[in-house]
Short mmCIF file of C-alpha atoms in Angstrom, two decimals:
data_model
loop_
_atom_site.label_atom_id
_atom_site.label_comp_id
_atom_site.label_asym_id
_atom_site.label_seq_id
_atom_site.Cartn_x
_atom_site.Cartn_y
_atom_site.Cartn_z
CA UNK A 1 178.36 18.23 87.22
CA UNK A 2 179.16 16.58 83.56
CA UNK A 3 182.95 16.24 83.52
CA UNK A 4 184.31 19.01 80.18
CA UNK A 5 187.63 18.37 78.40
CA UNK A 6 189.23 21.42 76.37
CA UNK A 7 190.54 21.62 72.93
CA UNK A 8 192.51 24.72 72.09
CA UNK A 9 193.15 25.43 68.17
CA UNK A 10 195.64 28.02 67.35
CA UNK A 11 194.38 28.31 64.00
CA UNK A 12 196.31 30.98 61.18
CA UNK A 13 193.83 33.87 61.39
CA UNK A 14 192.20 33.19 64.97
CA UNK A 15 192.23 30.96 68.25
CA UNK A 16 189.06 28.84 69.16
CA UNK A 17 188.62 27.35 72.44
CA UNK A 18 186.21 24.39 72.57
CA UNK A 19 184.84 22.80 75.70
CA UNK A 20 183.22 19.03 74.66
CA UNK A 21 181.84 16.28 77.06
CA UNK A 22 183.01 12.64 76.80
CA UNK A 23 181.15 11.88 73.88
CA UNK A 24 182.40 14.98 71.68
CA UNK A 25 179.64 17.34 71.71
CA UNK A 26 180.18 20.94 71.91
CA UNK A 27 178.94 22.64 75.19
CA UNK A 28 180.60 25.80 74.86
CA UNK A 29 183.48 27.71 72.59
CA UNK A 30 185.25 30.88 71.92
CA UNK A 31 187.06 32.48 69.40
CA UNK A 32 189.76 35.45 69.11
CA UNK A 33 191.05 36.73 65.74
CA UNK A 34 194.27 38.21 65.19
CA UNK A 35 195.87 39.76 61.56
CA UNK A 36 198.45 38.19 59.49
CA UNK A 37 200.50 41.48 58.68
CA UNK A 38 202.69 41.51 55.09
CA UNK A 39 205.67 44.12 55.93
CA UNK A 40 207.40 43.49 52.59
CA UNK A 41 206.32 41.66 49.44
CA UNK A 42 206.12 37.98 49.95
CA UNK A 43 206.45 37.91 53.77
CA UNK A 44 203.65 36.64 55.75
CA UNK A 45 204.14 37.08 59.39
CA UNK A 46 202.13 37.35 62.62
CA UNK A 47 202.76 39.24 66.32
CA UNK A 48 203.97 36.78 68.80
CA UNK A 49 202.28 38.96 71.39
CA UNK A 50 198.84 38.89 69.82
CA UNK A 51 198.72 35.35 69.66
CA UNK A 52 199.80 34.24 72.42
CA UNK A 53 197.68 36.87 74.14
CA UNK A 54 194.07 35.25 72.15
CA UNK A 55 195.17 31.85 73.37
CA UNK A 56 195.30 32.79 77.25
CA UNK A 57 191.99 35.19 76.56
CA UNK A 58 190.57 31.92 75.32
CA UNK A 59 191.82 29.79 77.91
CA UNK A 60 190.26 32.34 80.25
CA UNK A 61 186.80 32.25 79.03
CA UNK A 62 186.27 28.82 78.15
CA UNK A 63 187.34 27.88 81.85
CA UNK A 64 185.20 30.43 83.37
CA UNK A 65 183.24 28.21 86.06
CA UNK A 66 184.36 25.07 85.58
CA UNK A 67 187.25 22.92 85.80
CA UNK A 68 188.24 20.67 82.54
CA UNK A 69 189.58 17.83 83.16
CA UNK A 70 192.89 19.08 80.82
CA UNK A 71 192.86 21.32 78.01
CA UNK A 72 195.26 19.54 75.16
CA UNK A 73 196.24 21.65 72.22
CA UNK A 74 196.02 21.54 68.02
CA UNK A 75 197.63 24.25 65.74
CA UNK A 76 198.48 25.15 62.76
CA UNK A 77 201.55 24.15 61.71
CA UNK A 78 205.11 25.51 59.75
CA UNK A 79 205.71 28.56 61.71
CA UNK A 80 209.12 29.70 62.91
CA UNK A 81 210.28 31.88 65.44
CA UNK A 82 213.91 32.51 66.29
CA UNK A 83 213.96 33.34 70.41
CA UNK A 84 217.02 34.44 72.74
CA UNK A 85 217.99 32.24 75.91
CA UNK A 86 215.17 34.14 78.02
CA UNK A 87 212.89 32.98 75.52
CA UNK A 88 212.13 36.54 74.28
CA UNK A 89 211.34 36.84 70.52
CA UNK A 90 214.11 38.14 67.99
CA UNK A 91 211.37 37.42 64.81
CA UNK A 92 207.85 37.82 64.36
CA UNK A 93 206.31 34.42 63.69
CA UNK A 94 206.97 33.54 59.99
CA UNK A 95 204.38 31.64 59.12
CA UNK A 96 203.49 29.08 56.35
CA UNK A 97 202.48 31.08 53.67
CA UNK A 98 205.72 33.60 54.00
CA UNK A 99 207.59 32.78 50.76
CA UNK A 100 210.60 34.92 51.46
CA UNK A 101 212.97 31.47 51.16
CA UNK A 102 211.46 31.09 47.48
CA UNK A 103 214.78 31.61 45.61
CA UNK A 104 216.93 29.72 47.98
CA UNK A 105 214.23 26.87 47.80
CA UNK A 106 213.87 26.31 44.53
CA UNK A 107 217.38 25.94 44.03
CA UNK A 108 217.79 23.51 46.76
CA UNK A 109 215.01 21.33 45.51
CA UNK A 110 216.80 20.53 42.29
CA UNK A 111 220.01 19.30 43.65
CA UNK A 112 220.41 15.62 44.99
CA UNK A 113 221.66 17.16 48.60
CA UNK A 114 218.02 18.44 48.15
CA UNK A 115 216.02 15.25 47.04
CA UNK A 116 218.02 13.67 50.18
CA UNK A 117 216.41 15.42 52.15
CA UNK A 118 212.99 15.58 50.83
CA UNK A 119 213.44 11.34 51.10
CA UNK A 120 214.55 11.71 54.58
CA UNK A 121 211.54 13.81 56.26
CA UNK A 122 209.00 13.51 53.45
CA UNK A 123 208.06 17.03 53.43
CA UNK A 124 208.93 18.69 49.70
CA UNK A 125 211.73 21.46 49.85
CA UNK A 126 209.78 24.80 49.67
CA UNK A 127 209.20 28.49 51.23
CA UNK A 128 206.34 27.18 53.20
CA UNK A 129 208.52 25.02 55.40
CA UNK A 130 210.30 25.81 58.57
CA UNK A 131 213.80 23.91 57.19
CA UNK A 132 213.65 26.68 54.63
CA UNK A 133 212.35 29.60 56.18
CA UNK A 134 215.98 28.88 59.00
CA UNK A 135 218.04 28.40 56.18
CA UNK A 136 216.73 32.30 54.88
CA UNK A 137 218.07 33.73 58.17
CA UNK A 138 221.44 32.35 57.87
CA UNK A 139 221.60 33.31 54.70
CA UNK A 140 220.22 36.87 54.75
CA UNK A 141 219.65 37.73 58.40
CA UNK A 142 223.18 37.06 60.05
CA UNK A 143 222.56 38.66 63.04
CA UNK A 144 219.33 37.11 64.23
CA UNK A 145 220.37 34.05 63.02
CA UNK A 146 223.49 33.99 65.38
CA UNK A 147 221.89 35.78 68.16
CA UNK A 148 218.99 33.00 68.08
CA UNK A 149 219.04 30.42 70.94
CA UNK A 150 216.41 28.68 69.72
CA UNK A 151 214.26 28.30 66.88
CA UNK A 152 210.84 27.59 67.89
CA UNK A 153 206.76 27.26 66.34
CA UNK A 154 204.20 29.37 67.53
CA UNK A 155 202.58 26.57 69.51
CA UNK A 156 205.90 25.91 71.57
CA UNK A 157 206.23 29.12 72.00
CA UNK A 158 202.72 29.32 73.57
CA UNK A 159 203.41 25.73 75.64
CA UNK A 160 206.73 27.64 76.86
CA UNK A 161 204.89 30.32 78.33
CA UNK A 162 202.42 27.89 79.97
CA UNK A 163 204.49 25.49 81.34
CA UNK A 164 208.04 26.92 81.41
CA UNK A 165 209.35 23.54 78.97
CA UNK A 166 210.59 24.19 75.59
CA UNK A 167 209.03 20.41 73.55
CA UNK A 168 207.65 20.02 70.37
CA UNK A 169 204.93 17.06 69.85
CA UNK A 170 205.95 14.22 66.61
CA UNK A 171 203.24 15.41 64.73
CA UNK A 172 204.20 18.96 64.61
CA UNK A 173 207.76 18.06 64.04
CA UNK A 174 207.11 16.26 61.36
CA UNK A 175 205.90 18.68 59.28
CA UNK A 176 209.48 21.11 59.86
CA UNK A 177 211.03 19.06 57.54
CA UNK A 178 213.90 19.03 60.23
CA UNK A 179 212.03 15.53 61.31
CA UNK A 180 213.54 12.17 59.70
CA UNK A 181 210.13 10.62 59.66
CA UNK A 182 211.15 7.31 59.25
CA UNK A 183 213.16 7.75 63.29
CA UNK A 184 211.17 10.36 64.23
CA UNK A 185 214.04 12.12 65.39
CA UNK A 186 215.72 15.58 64.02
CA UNK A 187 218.06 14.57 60.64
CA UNK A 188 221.55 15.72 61.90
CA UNK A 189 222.17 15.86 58.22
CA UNK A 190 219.64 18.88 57.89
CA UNK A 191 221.11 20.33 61.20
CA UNK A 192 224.81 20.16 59.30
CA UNK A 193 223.03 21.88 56.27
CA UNK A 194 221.48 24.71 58.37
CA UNK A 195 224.38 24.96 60.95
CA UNK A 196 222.59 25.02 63.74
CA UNK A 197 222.74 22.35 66.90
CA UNK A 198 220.00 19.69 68.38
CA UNK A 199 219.72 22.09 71.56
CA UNK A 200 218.52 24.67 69.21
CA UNK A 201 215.40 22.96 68.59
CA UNK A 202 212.42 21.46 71.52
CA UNK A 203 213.04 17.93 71.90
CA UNK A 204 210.60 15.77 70.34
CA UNK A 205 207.53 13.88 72.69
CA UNK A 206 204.68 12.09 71.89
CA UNK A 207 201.52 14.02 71.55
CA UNK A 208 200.80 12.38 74.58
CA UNK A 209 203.13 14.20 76.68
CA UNK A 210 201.27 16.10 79.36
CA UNK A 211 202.40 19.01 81.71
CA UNK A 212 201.40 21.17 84.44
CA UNK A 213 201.27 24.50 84.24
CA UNK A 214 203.07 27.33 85.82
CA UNK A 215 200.54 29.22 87.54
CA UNK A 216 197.46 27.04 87.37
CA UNK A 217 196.87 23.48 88.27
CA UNK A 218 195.63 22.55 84.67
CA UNK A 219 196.62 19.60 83.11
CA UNK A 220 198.20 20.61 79.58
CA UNK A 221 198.15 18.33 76.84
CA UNK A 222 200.43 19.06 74.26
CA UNK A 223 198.45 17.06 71.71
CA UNK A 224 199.61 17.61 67.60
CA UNK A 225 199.34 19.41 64.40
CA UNK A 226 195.62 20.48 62.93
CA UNK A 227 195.62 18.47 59.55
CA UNK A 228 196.68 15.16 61.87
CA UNK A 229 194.61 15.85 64.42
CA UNK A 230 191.26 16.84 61.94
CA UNK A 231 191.88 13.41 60.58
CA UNK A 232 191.07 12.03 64.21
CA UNK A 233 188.39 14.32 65.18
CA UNK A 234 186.90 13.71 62.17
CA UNK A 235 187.08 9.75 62.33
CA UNK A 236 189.60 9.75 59.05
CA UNK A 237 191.79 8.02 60.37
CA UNK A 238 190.02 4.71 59.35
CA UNK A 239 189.98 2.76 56.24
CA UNK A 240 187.53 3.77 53.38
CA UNK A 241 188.08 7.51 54.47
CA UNK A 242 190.05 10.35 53.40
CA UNK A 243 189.90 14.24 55.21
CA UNK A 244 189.11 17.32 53.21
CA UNK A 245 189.86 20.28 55.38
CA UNK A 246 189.26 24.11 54.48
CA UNK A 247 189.63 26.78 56.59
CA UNK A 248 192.59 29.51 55.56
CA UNK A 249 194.08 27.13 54.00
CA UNK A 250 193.05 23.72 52.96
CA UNK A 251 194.63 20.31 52.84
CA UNK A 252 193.61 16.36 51.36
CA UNK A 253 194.75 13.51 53.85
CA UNK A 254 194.90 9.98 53.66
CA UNK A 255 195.51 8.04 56.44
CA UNK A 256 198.78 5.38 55.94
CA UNK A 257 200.14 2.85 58.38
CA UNK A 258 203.99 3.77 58.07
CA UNK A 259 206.10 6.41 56.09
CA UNK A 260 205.05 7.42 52.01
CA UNK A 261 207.66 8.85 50.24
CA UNK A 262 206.58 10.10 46.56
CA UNK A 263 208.65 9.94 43.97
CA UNK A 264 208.20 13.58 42.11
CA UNK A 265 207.88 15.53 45.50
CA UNK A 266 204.42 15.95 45.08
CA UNK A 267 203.30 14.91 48.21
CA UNK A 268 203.94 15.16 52.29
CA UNK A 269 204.22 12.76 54.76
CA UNK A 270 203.27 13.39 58.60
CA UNK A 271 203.30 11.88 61.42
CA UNK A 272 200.15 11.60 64.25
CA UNK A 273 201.10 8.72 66.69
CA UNK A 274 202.49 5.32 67.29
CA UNK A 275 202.01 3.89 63.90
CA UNK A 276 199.57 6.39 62.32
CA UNK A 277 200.50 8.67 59.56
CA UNK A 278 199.17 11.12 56.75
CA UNK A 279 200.08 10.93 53.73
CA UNK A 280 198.84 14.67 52.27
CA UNK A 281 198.90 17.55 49.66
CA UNK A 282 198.10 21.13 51.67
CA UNK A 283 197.01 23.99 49.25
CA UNK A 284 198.23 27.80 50.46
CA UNK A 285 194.63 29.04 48.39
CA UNK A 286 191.58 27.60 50.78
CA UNK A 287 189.29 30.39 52.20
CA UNK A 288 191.47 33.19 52.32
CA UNK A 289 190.82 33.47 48.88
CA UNK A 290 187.10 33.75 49.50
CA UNK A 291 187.93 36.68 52.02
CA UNK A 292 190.53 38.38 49.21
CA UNK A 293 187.32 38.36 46.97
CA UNK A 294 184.91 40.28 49.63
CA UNK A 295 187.50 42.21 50.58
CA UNK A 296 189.61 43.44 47.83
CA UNK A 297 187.62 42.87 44.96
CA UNK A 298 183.98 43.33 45.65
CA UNK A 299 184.51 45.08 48.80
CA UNK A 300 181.31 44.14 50.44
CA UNK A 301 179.54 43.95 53.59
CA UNK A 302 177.58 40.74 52.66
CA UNK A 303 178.00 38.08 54.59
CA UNK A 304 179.80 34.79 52.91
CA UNK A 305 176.32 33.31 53.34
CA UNK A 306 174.83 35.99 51.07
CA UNK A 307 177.58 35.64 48.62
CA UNK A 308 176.81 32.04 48.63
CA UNK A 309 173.67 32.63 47.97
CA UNK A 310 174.44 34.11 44.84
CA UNK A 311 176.45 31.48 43.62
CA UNK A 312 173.59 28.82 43.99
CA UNK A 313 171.91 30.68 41.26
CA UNK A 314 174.77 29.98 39.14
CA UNK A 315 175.26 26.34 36.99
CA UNK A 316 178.13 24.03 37.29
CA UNK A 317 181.05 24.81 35.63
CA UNK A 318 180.35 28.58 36.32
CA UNK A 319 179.26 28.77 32.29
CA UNK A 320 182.68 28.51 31.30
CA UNK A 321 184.52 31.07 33.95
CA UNK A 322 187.34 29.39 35.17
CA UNK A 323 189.29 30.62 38.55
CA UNK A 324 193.02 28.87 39.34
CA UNK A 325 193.32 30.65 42.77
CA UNK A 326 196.93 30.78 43.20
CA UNK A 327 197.13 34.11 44.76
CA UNK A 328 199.49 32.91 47.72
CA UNK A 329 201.87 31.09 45.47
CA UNK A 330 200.87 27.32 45.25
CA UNK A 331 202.22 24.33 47.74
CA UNK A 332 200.47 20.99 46.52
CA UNK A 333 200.52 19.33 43.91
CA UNK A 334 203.07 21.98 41.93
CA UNK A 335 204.95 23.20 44.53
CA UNK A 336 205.67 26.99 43.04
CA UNK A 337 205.70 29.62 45.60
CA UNK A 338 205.84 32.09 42.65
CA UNK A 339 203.05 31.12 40.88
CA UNK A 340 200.00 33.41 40.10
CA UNK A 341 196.30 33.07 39.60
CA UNK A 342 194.41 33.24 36.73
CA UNK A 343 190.89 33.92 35.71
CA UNK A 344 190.42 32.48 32.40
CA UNK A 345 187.30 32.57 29.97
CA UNK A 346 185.55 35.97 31.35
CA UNK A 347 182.69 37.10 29.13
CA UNK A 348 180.70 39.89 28.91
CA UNK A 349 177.33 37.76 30.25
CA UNK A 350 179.67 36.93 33.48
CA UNK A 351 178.50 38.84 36.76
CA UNK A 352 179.30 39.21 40.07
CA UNK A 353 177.70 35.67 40.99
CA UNK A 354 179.99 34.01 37.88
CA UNK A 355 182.91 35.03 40.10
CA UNK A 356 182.14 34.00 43.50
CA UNK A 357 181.21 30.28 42.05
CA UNK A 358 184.23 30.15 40.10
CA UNK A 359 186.03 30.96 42.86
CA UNK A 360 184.74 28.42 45.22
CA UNK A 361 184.92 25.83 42.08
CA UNK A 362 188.49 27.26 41.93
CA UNK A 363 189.53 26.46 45.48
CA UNK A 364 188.14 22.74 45.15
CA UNK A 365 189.29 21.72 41.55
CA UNK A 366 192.90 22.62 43.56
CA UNK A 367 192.25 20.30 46.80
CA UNK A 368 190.90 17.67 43.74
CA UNK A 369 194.25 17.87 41.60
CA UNK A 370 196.04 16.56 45.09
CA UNK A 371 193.66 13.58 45.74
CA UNK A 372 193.63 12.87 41.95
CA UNK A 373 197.50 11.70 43.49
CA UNK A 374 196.68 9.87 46.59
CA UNK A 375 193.67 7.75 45.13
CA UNK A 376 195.40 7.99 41.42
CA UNK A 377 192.20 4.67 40.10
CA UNK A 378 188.66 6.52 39.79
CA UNK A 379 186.50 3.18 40.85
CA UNK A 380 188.24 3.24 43.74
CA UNK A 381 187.70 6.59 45.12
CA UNK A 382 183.75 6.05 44.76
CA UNK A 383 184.62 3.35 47.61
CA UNK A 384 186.18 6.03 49.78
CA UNK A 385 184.40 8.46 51.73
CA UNK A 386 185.51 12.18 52.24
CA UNK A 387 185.39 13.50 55.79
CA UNK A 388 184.88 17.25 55.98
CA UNK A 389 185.57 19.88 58.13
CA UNK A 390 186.87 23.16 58.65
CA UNK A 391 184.77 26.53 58.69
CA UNK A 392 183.20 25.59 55.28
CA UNK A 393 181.73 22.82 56.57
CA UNK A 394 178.89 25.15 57.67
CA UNK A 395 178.03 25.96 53.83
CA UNK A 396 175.63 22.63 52.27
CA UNK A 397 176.28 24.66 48.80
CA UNK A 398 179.78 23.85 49.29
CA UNK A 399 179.60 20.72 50.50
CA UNK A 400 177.47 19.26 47.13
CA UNK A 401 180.07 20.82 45.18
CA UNK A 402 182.76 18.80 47.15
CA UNK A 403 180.59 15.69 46.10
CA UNK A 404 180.10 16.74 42.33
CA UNK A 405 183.66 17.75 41.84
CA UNK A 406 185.42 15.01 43.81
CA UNK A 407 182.62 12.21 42.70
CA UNK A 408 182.61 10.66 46.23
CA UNK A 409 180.43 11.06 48.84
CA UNK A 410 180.67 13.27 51.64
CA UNK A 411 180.37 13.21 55.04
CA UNK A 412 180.32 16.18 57.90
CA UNK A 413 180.02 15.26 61.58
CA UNK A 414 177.89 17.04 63.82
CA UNK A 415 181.31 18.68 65.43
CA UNK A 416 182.82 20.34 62.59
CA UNK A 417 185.73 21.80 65.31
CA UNK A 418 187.67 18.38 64.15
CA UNK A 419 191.16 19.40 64.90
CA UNK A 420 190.12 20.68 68.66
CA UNK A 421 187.89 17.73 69.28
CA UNK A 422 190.81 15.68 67.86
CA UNK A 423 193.47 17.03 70.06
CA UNK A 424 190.85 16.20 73.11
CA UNK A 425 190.95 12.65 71.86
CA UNK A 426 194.43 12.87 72.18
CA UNK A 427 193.57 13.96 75.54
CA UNK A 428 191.91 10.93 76.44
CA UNK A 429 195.02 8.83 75.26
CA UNK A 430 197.31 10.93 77.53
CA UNK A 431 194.93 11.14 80.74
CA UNK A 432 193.75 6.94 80.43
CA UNK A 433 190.36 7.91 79.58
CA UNK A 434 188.24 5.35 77.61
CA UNK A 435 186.80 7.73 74.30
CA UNK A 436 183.64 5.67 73.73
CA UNK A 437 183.01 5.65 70.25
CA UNK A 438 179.12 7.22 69.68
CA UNK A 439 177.55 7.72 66.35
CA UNK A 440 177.36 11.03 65.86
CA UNK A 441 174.71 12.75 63.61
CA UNK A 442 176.40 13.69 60.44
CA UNK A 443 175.28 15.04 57.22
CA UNK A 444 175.69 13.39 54.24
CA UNK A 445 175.74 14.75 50.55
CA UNK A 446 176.20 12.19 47.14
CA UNK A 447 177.52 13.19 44.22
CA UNK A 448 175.36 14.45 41.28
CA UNK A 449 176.09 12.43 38.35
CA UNK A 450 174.41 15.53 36.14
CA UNK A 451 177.06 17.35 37.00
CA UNK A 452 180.26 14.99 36.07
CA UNK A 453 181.26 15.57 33.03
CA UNK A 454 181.03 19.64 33.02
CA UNK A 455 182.75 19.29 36.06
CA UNK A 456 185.66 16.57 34.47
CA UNK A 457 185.62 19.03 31.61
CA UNK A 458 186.48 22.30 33.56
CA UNK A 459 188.78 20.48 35.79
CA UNK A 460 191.02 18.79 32.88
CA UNK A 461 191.13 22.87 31.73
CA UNK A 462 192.43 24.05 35.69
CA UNK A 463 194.74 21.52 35.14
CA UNK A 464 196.43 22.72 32.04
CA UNK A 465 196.24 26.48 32.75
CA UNK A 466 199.68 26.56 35.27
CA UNK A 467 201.78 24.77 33.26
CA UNK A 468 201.02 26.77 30.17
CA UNK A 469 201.29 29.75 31.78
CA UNK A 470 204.24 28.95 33.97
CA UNK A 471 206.92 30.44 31.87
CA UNK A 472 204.85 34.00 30.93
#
């Protein structure tokens, strides 16, 4: 029987399961979706329970009749959960896109104590992060914050449950920004800030670090954060190539050798293993603004492969609609957990088809504004090749827009499950495997050079809409 190795992605809005043989194709996978729930305005939070009860119905079914060799784990990252010393929940999971620590953020990040820190773990003071989202309960939740014996991410909470140890992998650290990325160890100075003690956080291992569990005899990989880890499924972690990911969310990554600090805060800075790092930009506004628009604004039953549909029948540059999608707040490139989106030129020949392209157009001109910072010289991004995955990586509409917008070709592998495919290279690291390196099929769309300058023209217009309606 062909030997299968697990990847387990606990993703923001569900939990996929994938089962893969040596050479990374996909034999089997399954999925469970859970809600994000909003109890106030601004909060973004998620049920413990649920989750963790999706990743062991996962676990369940992709293991049904066989016996992987491990099953090593990605997830999303930047959620918090303050836990008592039996390891019992006093929070819900706060989760990345909770701005709640807004207020207290924004005045942090303009004070040097601030910058300091920022230069110390590379990862910019806002709502989104777990540093922040700590220094909110101490602030404003006295009583949890005391009572808390730990403060822990969804994904150690899960690994607790498995195995019984409380760890947190380097790559998943590093995006707290509680991690001094250049020691890869937690910055006592942030500790001092936030009052809180070493022991009150998982000690930090290498995605490597591997451990049975308590009531199976599965080897558990503890593997690393999604972005890092769709980098290496995806093969981005080479020269020449840069990851575009969209799923809830959506992120740009380039692949660095050590530590990149940026000067205005723009960017993060994350760590995968030994000497590999990201340096990013993650937007909160990827596909969950394609969802608000089925949901809540055309309230349809189409399918997104309908609604795409429609939007093929639409030109480039949406004929002059323009969508900045920040309905979440924004994290890359401006960093503004208060700001708002903005539909701008809507005329009366505009339809339902006008919207969904804008929106999509929308999404990508703000994953575009990040690696506009990362590859700042035009000639040299033709050189570089964008990997993609994430759930849109199943739309070739999509896809050619990536390549018109960015100007740079595009590339989607065959396994579009990058970060759980990644994690089971990680795997392979951990376990001694050899991970031969196959060509894979993969799909590639080139820019259309038609479509450049409308493109250039709407994007230099995204790009001035925030900042001159910042202050209204």
């Amino acid at each position: 029987m062909e030997q299968l190795y697990i990847g387990i992605d606990i993703g923001t809005t569900a939990t996929k399961a994938v089962s893969f043989n040596k050479t990374g194709k996909v034999i089997n996978q399954y999925t469970k979706a859970y809600p994000m729930y909003h109890p106030e305005l601004g909060w973004t939070v998620q049920k413990t329970d649920e989750i963790l009860a999706a990743v062991l119905e996962c676990i369940r079914q992709i293991t049904k009749n066989i016996q992987p060799q491990f099953i090593s784990f990605s997830s999303a990252m930047q959620s918090i959960i303050a836990i008592d010393d039996a390891g019992n929940p006093l929070t819900d999971a706060i989760l990345w896109a909770d701005n709640r620590a807004h207020l207290l953020a924004e005045a942090l990040k303009e004070t040097e104590q601030g910058k300091s820190f920022y230069q110390k773990t590379g990862i910019p003071i806002h709502a989104f992060s777990p540093m922040t989202k700590i220094a909110w309960l101490k602030k404003f939740d006295k009583t949890i914050f005391l009572q808390a014996f730990k403060f822990i991410s969804i994904k150690e909470y899960v690994w607790h449950q498995l195995t019984g140890k409380y760890v947190i992998d380097s790559s998943m650290a590093s995006g707290t920004g509680l991690m001094n990325i250049h020691t890869l160890q937690w910055e006592s100075d942030i500790l001092d800030y936030l009052e809180i003690k070493p022991s009150q956080l998982s000690e930090i291992v290498s995605p490597t670090f591997q451990s049975e569990g308590l009531t199976d005899d599965v080897i558990y990989v503890i593997g690393g954060g999604d972005g890092a880890l769709a980098n290496l499924g995806t093969g981005a972690m080479e020269e020449g190539r840069i990851a575009l990911t969209i799923g809830t969310s959506g992120a740009v990554r380039l692949p660095i050798n050590k530590p990149y600090i940026d000067s205005q805060m723009r960017t993060q800075c994350y760590h995968l293993i030994g000497n590999q790092y990201l340096t990013l930009g993650a937007v909160s506004n990827g596909a969950i603004v394609l969802q608000w628009l089925k949901e809540s604004i055309l309230k349809t039953d189409e399918s997104f492969e309908e609604l795409f549909e429609q939007a093929k029948t639409i030109p480039a540059g949406s004929e002059g609609l323009l969508f900045v999608p920040y309905l979440l707040g924004e994290r890359a490139p401006i960093w503004d957990a208060s700001a708002q989106g903005t539909l701008l030129g809507i005329q009366i020949i505009h339809t339902k088809a006008h919207l969904i392209r804008a929106t999509l157009e929308g999404i990508l001109f703000g994953l575009f504004s990040i690696t506009e910072i990362l590859l700042p010289d035009p000639e040299k991004r033709q050189g570089i090749t964008i990997m993609a995955s994430g759930g849109f990586g199943k739309s070739e509409l999509w896809l050619q827009m990536v390549a018109d917008i960015f100007q740079m070709k595009v590339v989607v592998a065959e396994t579009i499950e990058a970060s759980a495919w990644g994690a089971v290279m990680i795997g392979f690291k951990a376990t001694g495997i050899d991970n031969p390196s196959q060509k894979k099929k993969e799909k590639l769309f080139l820019p259309n050079k038609t479509h450049k300058m409308v493109y250039e023209q709407s994007f230099e217009k995204f790009k001035r809409v925030y900042p001159l309606l910042k202050n209204l």
